[in-house]
Tab-separated table of C-alpha atoms in Angstrom:
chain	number	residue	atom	x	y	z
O	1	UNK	CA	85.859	118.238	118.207
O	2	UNK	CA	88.784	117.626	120.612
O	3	UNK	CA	91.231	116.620	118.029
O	4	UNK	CA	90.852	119.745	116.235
O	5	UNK	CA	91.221	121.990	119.118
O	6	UNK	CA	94.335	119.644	119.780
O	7	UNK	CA	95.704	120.558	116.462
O	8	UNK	CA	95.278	123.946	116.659
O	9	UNK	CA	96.680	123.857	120.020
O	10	UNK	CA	100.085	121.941	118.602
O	11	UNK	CA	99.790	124.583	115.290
O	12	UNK	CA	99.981	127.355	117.630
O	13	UNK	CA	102.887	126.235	119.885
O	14	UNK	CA	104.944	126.135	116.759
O	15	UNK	CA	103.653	129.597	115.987
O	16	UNK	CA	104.757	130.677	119.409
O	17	UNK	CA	108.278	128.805	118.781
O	18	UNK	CA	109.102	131.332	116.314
O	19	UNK	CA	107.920	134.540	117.591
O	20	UNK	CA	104.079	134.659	117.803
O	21	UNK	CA	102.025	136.138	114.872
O	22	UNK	CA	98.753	135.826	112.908
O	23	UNK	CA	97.279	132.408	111.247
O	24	UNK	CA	95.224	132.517	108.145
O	25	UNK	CA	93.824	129.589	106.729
O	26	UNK	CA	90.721	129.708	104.177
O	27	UNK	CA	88.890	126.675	103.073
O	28	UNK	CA	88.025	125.826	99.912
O	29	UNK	CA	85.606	127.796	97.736
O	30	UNK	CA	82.504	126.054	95.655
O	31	UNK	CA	83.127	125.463	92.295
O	32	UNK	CA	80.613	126.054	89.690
O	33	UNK	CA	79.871	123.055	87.202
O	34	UNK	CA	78.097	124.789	84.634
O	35	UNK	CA	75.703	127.426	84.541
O	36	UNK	CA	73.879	127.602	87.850
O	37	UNK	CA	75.058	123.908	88.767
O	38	UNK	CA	77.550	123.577	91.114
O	39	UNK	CA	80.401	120.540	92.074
O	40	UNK	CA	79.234	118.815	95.340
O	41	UNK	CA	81.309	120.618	97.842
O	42	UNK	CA	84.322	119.505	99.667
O	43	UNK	CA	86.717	121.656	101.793
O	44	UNK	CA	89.967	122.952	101.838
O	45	UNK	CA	91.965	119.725	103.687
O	46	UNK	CA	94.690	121.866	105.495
O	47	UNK	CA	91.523	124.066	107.049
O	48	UNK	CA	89.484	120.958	107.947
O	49	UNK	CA	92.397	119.325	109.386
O	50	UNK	CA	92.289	122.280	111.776
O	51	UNK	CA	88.429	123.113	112.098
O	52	UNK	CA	86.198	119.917	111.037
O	53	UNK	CA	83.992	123.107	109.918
O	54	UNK	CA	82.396	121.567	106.450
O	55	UNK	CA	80.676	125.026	105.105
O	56	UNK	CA	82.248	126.788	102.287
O	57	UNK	CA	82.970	130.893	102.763
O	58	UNK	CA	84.733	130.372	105.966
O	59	UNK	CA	88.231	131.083	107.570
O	60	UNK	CA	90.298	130.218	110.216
O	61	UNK	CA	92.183	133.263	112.495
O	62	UNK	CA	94.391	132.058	115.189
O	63	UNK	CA	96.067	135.132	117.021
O	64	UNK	CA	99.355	133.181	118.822
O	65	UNK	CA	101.122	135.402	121.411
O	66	UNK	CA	103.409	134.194	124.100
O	67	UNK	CA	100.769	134.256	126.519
O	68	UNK	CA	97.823	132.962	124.809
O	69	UNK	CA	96.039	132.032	121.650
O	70	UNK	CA	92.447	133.232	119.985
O	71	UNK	CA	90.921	130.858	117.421
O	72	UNK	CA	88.487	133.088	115.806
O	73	UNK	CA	86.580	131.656	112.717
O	74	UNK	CA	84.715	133.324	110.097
O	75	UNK	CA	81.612	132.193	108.675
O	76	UNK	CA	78.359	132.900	106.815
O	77	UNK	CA	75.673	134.160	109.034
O	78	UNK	CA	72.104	132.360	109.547
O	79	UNK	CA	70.117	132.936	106.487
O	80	UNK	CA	66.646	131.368	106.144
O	81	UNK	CA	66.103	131.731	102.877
O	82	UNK	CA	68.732	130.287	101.694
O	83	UNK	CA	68.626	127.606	103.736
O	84	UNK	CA	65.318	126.422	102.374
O	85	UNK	CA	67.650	126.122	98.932
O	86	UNK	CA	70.715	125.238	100.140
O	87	UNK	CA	70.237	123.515	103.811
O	88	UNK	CA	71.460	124.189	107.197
O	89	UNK	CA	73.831	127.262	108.213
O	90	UNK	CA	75.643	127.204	111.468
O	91	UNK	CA	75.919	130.622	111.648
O	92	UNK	CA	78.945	131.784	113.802
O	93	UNK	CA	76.860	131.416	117.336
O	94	UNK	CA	76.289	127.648	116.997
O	95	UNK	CA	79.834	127.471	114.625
O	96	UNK	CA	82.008	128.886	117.881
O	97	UNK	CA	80.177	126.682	120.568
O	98	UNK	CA	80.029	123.242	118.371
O	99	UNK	CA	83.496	123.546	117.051
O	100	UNK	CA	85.282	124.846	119.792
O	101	UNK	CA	86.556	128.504	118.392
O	102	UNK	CA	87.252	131.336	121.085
O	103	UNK	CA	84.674	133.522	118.871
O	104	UNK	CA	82.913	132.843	115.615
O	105	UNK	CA	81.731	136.402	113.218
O	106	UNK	CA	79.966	136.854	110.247
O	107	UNK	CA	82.364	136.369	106.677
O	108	UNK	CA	81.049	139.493	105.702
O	109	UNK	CA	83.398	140.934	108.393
O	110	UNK	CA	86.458	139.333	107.285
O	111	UNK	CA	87.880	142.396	105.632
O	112	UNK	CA	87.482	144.763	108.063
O	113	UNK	CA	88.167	142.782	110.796
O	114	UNK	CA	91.358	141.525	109.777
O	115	UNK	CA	94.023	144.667	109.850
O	116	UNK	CA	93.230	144.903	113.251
O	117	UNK	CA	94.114	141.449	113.974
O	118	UNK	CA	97.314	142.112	112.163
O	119	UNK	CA	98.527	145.419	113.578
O	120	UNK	CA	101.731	144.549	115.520
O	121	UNK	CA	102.378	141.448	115.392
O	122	UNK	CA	105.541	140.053	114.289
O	123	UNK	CA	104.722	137.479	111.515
O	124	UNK	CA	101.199	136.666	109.231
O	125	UNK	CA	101.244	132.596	108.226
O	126	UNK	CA	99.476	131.983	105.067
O	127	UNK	CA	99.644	129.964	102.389
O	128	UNK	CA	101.376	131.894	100.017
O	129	UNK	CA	100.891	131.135	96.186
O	130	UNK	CA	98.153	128.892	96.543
O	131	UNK	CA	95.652	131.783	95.226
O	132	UNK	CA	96.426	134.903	93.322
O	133	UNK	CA	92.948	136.488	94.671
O	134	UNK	CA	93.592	135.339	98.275
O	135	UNK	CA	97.162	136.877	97.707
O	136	UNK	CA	95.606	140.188	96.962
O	137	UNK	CA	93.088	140.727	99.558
O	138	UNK	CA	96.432	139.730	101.873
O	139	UNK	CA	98.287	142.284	100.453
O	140	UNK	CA	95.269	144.854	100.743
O	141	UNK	CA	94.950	143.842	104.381
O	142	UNK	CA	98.866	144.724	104.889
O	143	UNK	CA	98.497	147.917	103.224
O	144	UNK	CA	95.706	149.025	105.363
O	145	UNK	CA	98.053	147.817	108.689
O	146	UNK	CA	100.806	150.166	107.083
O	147	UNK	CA	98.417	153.360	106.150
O	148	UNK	CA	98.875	153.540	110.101
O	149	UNK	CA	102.148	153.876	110.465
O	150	UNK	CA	101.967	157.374	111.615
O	151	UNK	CA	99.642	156.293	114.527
O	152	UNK	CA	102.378	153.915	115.636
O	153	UNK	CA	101.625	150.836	114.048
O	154	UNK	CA	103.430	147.966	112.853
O	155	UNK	CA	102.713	145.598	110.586
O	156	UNK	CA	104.158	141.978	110.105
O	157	UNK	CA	107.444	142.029	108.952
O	158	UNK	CA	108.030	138.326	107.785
O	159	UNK	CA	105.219	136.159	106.212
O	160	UNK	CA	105.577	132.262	106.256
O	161	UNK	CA	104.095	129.840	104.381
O	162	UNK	CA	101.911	127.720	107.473
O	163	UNK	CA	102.441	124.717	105.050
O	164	UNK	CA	105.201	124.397	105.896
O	165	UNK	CA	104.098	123.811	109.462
O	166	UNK	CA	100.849	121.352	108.401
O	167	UNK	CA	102.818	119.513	106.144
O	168	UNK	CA	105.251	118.264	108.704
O	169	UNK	CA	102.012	117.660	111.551
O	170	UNK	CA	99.762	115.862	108.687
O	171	UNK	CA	102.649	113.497	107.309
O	172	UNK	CA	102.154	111.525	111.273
O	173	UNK	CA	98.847	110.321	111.644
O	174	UNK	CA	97.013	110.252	115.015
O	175	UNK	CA	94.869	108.032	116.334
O	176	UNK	CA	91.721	109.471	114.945
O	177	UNK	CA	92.793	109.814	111.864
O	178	UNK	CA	94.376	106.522	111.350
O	179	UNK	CA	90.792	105.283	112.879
O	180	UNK	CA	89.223	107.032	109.892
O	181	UNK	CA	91.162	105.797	107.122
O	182	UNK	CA	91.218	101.998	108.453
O	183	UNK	CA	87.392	101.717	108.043
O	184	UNK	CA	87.692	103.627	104.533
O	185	UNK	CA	90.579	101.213	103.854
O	186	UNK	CA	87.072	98.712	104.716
O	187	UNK	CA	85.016	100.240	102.326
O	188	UNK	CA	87.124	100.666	99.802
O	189	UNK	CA	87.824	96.969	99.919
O	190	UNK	CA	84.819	95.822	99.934
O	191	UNK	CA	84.169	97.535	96.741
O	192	UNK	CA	86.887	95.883	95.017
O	193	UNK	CA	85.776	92.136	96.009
O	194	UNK	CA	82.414	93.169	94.800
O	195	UNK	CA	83.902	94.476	91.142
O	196	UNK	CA	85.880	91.334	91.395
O	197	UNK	CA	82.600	89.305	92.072
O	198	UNK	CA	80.354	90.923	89.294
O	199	UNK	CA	82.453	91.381	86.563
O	200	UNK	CA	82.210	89.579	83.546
O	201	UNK	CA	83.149	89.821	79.896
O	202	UNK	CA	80.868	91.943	77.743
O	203	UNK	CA	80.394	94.424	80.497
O	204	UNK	CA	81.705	97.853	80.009
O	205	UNK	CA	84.429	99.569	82.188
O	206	UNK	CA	81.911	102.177	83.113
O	207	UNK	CA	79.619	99.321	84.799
O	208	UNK	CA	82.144	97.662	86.799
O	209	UNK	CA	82.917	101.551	88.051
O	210	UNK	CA	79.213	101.740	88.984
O	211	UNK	CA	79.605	98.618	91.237
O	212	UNK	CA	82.389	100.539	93.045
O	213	UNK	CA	80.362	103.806	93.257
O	214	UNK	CA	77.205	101.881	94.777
O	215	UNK	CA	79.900	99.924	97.614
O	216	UNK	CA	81.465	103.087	98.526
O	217	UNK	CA	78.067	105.110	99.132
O	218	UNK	CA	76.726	102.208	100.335
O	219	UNK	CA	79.043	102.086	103.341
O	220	UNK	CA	78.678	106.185	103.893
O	221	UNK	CA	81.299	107.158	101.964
O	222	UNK	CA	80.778	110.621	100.780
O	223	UNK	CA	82.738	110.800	97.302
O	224	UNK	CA	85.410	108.865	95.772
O	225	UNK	CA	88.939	109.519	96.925
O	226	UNK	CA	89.942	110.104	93.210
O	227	UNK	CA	88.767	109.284	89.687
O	228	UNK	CA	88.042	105.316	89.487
O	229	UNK	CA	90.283	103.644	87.169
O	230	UNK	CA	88.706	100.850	85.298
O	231	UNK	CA	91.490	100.246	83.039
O	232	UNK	CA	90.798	96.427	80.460
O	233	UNK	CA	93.258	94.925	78.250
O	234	UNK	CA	95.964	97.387	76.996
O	235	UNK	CA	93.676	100.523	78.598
O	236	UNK	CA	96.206	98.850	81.787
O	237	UNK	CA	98.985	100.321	80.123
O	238	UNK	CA	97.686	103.843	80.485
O	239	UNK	CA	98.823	104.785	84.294
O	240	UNK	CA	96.047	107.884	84.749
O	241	UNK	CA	93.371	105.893	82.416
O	242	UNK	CA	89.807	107.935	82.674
O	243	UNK	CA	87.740	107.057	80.179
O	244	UNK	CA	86.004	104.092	81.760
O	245	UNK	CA	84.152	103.267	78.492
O	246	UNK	CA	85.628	100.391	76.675
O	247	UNK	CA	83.852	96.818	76.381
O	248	UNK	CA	85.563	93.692	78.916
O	249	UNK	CA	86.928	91.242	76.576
O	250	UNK	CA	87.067	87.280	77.485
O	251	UNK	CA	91.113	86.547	78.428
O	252	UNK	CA	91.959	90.224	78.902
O	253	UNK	CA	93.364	91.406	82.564
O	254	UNK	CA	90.987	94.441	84.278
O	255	UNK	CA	93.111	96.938	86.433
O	256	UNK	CA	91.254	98.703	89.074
O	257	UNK	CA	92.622	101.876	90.813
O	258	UNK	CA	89.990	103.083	93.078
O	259	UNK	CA	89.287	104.271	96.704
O	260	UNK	CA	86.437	106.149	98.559
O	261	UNK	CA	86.794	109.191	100.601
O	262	UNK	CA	85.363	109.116	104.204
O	263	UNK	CA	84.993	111.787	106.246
O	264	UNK	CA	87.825	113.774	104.738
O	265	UNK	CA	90.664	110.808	104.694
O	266	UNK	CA	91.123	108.786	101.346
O	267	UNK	CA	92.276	105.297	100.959
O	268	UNK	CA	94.144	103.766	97.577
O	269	UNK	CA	93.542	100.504	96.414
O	270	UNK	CA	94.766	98.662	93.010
O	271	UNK	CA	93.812	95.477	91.934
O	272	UNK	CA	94.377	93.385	88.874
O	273	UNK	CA	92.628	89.925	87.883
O	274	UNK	CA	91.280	88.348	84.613
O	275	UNK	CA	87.638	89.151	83.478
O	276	UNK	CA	87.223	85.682	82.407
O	277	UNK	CA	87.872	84.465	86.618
O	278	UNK	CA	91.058	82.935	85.303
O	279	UNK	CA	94.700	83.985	84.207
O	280	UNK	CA	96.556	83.020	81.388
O	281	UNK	CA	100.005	81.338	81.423
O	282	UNK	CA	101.592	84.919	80.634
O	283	UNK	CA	99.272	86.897	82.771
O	284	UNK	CA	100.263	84.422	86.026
O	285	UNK	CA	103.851	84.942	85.489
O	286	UNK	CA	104.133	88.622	85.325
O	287	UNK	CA	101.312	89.080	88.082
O	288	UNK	CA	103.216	86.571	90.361
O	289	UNK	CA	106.504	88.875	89.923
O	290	UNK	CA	104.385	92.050	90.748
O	291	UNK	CA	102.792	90.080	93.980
O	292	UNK	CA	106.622	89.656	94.770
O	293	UNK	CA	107.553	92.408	94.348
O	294	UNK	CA	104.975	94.401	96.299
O	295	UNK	CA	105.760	91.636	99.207
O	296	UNK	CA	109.427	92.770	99.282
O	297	UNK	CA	108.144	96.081	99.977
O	298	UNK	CA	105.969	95.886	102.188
O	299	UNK	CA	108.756	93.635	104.144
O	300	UNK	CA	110.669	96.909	104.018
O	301	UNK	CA	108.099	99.313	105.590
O	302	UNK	CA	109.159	99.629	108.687
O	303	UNK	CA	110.273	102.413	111.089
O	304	UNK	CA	113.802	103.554	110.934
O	305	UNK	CA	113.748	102.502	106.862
O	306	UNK	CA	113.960	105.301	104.283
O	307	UNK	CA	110.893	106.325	102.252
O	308	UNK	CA	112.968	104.897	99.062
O	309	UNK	CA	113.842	101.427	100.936
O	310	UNK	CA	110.358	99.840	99.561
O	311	UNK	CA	110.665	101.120	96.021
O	312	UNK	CA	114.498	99.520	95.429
O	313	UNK	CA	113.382	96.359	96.716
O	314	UNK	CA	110.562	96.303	94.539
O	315	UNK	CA	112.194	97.744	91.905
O	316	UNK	CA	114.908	94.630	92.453
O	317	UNK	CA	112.614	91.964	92.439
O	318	UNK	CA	110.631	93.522	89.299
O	319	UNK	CA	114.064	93.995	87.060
O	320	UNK	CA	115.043	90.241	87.838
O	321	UNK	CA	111.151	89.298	86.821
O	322	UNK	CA	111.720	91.189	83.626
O	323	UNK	CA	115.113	89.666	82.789
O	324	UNK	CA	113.318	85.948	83.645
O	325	UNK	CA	110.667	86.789	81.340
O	326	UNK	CA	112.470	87.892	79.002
O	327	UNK	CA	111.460	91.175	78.596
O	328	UNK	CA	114.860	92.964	79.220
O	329	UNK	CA	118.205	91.203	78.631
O	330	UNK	CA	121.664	91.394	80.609
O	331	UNK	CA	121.789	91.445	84.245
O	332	UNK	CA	119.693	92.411	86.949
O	333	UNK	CA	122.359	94.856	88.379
O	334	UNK	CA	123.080	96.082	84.845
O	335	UNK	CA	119.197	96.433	84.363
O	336	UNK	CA	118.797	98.638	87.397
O	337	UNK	CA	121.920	101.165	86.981
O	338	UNK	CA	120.900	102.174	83.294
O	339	UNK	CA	117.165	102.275	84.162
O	340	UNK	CA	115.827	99.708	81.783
O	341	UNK	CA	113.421	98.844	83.252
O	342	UNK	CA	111.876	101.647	83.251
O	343	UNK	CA	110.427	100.689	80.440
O	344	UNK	CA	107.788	98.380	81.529
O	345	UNK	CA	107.674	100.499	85.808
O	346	UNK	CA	107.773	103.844	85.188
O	347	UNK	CA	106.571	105.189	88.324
O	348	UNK	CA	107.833	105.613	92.176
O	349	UNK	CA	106.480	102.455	94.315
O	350	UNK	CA	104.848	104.888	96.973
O	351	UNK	CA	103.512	107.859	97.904
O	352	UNK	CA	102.053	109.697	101.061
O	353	UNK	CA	98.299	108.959	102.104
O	354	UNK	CA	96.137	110.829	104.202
O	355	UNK	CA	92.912	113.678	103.549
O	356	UNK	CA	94.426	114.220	100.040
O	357	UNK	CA	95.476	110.597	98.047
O	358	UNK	CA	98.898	112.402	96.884
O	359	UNK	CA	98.875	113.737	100.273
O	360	UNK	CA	100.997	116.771	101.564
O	361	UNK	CA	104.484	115.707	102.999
O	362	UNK	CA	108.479	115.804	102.134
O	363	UNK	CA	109.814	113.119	100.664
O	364	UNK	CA	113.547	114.143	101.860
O	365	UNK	CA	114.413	115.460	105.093
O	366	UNK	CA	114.135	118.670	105.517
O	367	UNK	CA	117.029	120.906	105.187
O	368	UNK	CA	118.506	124.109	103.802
O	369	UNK	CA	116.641	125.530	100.795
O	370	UNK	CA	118.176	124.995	97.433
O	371	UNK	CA	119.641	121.740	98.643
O	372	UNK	CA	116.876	119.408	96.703
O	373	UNK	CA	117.412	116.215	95.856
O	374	UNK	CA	120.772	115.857	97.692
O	375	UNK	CA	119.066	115.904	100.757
O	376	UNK	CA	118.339	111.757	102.287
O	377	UNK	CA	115.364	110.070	101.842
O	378	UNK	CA	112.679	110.935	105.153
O	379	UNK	CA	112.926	108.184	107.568
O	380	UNK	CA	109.857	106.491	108.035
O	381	UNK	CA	108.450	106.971	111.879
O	382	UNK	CA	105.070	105.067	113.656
O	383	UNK	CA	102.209	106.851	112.303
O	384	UNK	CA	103.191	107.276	108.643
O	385	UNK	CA	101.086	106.107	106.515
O	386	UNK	CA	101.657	105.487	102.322
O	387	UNK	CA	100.601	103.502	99.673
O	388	UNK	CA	102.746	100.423	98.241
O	389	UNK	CA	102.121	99.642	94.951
O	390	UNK	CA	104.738	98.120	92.322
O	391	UNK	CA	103.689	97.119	89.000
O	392	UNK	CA	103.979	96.148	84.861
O	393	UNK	CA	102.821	97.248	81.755
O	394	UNK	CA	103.500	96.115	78.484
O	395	UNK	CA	102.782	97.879	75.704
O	396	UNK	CA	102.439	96.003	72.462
O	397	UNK	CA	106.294	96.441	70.510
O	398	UNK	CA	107.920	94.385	67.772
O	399	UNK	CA	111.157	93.836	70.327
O	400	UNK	CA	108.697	92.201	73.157
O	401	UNK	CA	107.745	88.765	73.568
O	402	UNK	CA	103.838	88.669	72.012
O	403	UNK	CA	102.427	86.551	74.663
O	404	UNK	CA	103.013	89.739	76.790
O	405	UNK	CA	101.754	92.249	74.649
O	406	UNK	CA	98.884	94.910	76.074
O	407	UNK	CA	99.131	93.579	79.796
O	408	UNK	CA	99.187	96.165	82.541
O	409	UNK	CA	99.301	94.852	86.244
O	410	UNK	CA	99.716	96.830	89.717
O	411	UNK	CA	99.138	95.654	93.006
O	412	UNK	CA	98.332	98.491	95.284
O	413	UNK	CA	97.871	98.732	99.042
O	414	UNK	CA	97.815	101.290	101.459
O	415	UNK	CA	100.402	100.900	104.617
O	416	UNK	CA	100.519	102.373	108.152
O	417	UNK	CA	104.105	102.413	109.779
O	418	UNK	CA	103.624	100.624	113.051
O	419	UNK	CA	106.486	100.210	115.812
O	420	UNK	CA	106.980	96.608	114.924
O	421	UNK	CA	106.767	97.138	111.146
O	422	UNK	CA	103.160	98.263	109.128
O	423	UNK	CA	99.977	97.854	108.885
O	424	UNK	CA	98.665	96.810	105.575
O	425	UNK	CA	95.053	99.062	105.869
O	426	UNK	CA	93.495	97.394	102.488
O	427	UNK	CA	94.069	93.583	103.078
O	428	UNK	CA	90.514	93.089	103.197
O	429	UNK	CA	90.480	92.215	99.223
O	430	UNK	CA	92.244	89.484	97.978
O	431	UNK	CA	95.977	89.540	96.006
O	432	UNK	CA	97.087	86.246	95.587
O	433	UNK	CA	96.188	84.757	92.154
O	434	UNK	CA	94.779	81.679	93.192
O	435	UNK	CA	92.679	83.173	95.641
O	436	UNK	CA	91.561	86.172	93.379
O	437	UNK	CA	90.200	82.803	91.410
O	438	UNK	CA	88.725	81.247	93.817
O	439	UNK	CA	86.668	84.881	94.591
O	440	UNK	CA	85.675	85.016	91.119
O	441	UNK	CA	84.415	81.326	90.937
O	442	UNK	CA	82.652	81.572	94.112
């Protein structure tokens, strides 16, 4: 549990930074699926990222003053009935000694527990917005701090939005984390050469996903990072494709967009290749420009570069692919300033990876509020870590060449910033064409 303590020890000298005050982090709460079914459960990531505690009804408490800090969490109690239904409780006795809090109580306390925790202090952190319910009982809890006014009591007088503070401490990695996502960066990989291995025309999208499913549970993955995209033919051109139902046809491309969670931390990986083990004329010269460009990018991702760097030189070595091809006319320079290209890569080259596969994170520097997007591109530091992942899709269209028509490609891989340059997490599956055909053969 020591790097959770450690992160609640680096949350709380930020807390102390500005003044001291109250933390209050909830995780996540279960979800019903229908009637008396519920989703499989999965926590809150900003209050794992501080806990590791993986039961649902809980909350974090961290009491920051300049001389010390209390990490109190909140918990359901033992219950042994329900525990013959649902499984194990900690209960806040084992919950406090296994996960390192300074005390652990009941959930059931929560609310009257929690104005005294607030009386005085200068400042509550919460994450404001992110529930109207949580809002309220937050604003009840206030109200009861402020009923004792005439008894001398205070209550906060600024609350701050602790994202603000996790954001900024989840965008760098540590070492355990990074450890975590490299082997589900493994798994993840593995899954792919498998689809890669076992697909073959006639199958449907929905049986290729299974092959993914079985690799990532397999391997003790506990869900999928994301829905699995299992995208044939012109379903490529659909970027957020779900349905997963369509029959593999003989000469069509498959795009695969799929990663497992493990452990809390999610990995990204994209792959495209023919169904049929080989690629056509026109498939091999669009995928080779995508495999360019995604190489120029990653050549970019390095420390000290801008988070944009990667996506202008992809975007560079896509537009001049497209104007080879034929697919746009004019030049490449021309191409670029009036977005044309757009057309066939609508969508940013990158974007932060970590428990959440959009994770949480600025893209800009930070700066004054209301300054938006005139603020620079964040500089990317050692510990980083983001997904790379250019690509091309051509949606059938009278003014496009027809050997193109209905092919979708993206290469996607998922990139630690290193002091020398990056670490590519997910190069465990193949990209190159000729090797993706050799896979397939063998």
């Amino acid at each position: 549990m020591q790097p959770f303590v450690h992160r609640r020890e680096r949350l709380a000298q930020q807390i102390r930074e500005r003044g001291g005050g109250v933390a209050v982090v909830f995780t996540a709460p279960e979800a019903l699926r229908n009637r008396d079914s519920e989703y499989p459960y999965r926590w809150d990531s900003y209050f794992y990222y501080l806990c590791g505690f993986p039961e649902p009804e809980a909350v974090l408490v961290m009491a920051v003053t300049a001389e010390k800090t209390e990490s109190l969490l909140f918990c359901r109690d033992k219950n042994p009935e329900r525990e013959i239904w649902d499984g194990y409780r900690f209960g806040p006795t084992a919950a406090a000694q296994r996960f390192g809090f300074d005390a652990a109580h009941p959930i059931s306390e929560l609310d009257e527990k929690l104005p005294g925790l607030l009386a005085d202090q200068p400042a509550v952190f919460f994450m404001l917005g992110s529930d109207l319910e949580l809002d309220a009982r937050m604003l009840r809890w206030l109200g009861a701090v402020r009923a004792q006014a005439r008894a001398g009591v205070s209550a906060p007088s600024q609350a701050i939005d602790i994202r603000a503070l996790l954001d900024e401490m989840r965008l760098v990695k540590d070492a355990d984390e990074a450890a975590v996502m490299r082997r589900a960066a493994i798994i993840s990989a593995a899954a792919h050469v498998r689809a890669m291995q076992r697909t073959r025309a006639g199958m449907r999208e929905y049986e290729v996903e299974a092959e993914l499913l079985h690799e990532f549970r397999r391997n003790g993955s506990q869900f999928p990072a994301y829905g699995s995209i299992v995208a044939g033919g012109r379903n490529a051109c659909v970027l957020h494709y779900r349905e997963n139902s369509e029959e593999l046809r003989d000469g069509d491309l498959l795009l695969i967009d799929a990663g497992c969670e493990l452990d809390g931390y999610a990995s990204d990986i994209t792959r495209t290749f023919p169904v049929n083990g080989r690629f056509s004329a026109p498939q091999r010269a669009l995928y080779d420009v995508v495999l360019a460009a995604q190489a120029a990018a990653v050549d970019t991702t390095r420390p000290g570069a801008r988070f944009i760097d990667p996506h202008d030189a992809a975007v560079r070595v896509l537009t001049q692919g497209m104007v080879d091809c034929g697919l746009i006319a004019g030049s490449v320079d021309g191409a670029i300033e009036s977005g044309a290209y757009k057309r066939f890569y609508m969508h940013r080259t990158s974007h932060w990876l970590g428990m959440d596969v959009h994770d949480c994170g600025e893209y800009r520097e930070p700066g004054e509020p209301g300054t938006g997007d005139t603020r620079p591109w964040r500089v990317l530091r050692p510990g980083m870590i983001l997904t790379v992942e250019p690509g091309i899709y051509v949606q059938a269209a009278a003014d496009v060449p027809e050997r193109f028509h209905d092919i979708g490609i993206r290469i996607e891989d998922d990139a630690l910033v290193t002091d020398e340059g990056c670490e590519i997490l997910t190069d465990g599956v193949p990209k190159a064409a000729d090797d993706i055909e050799a896979l397939m053969r063998s």
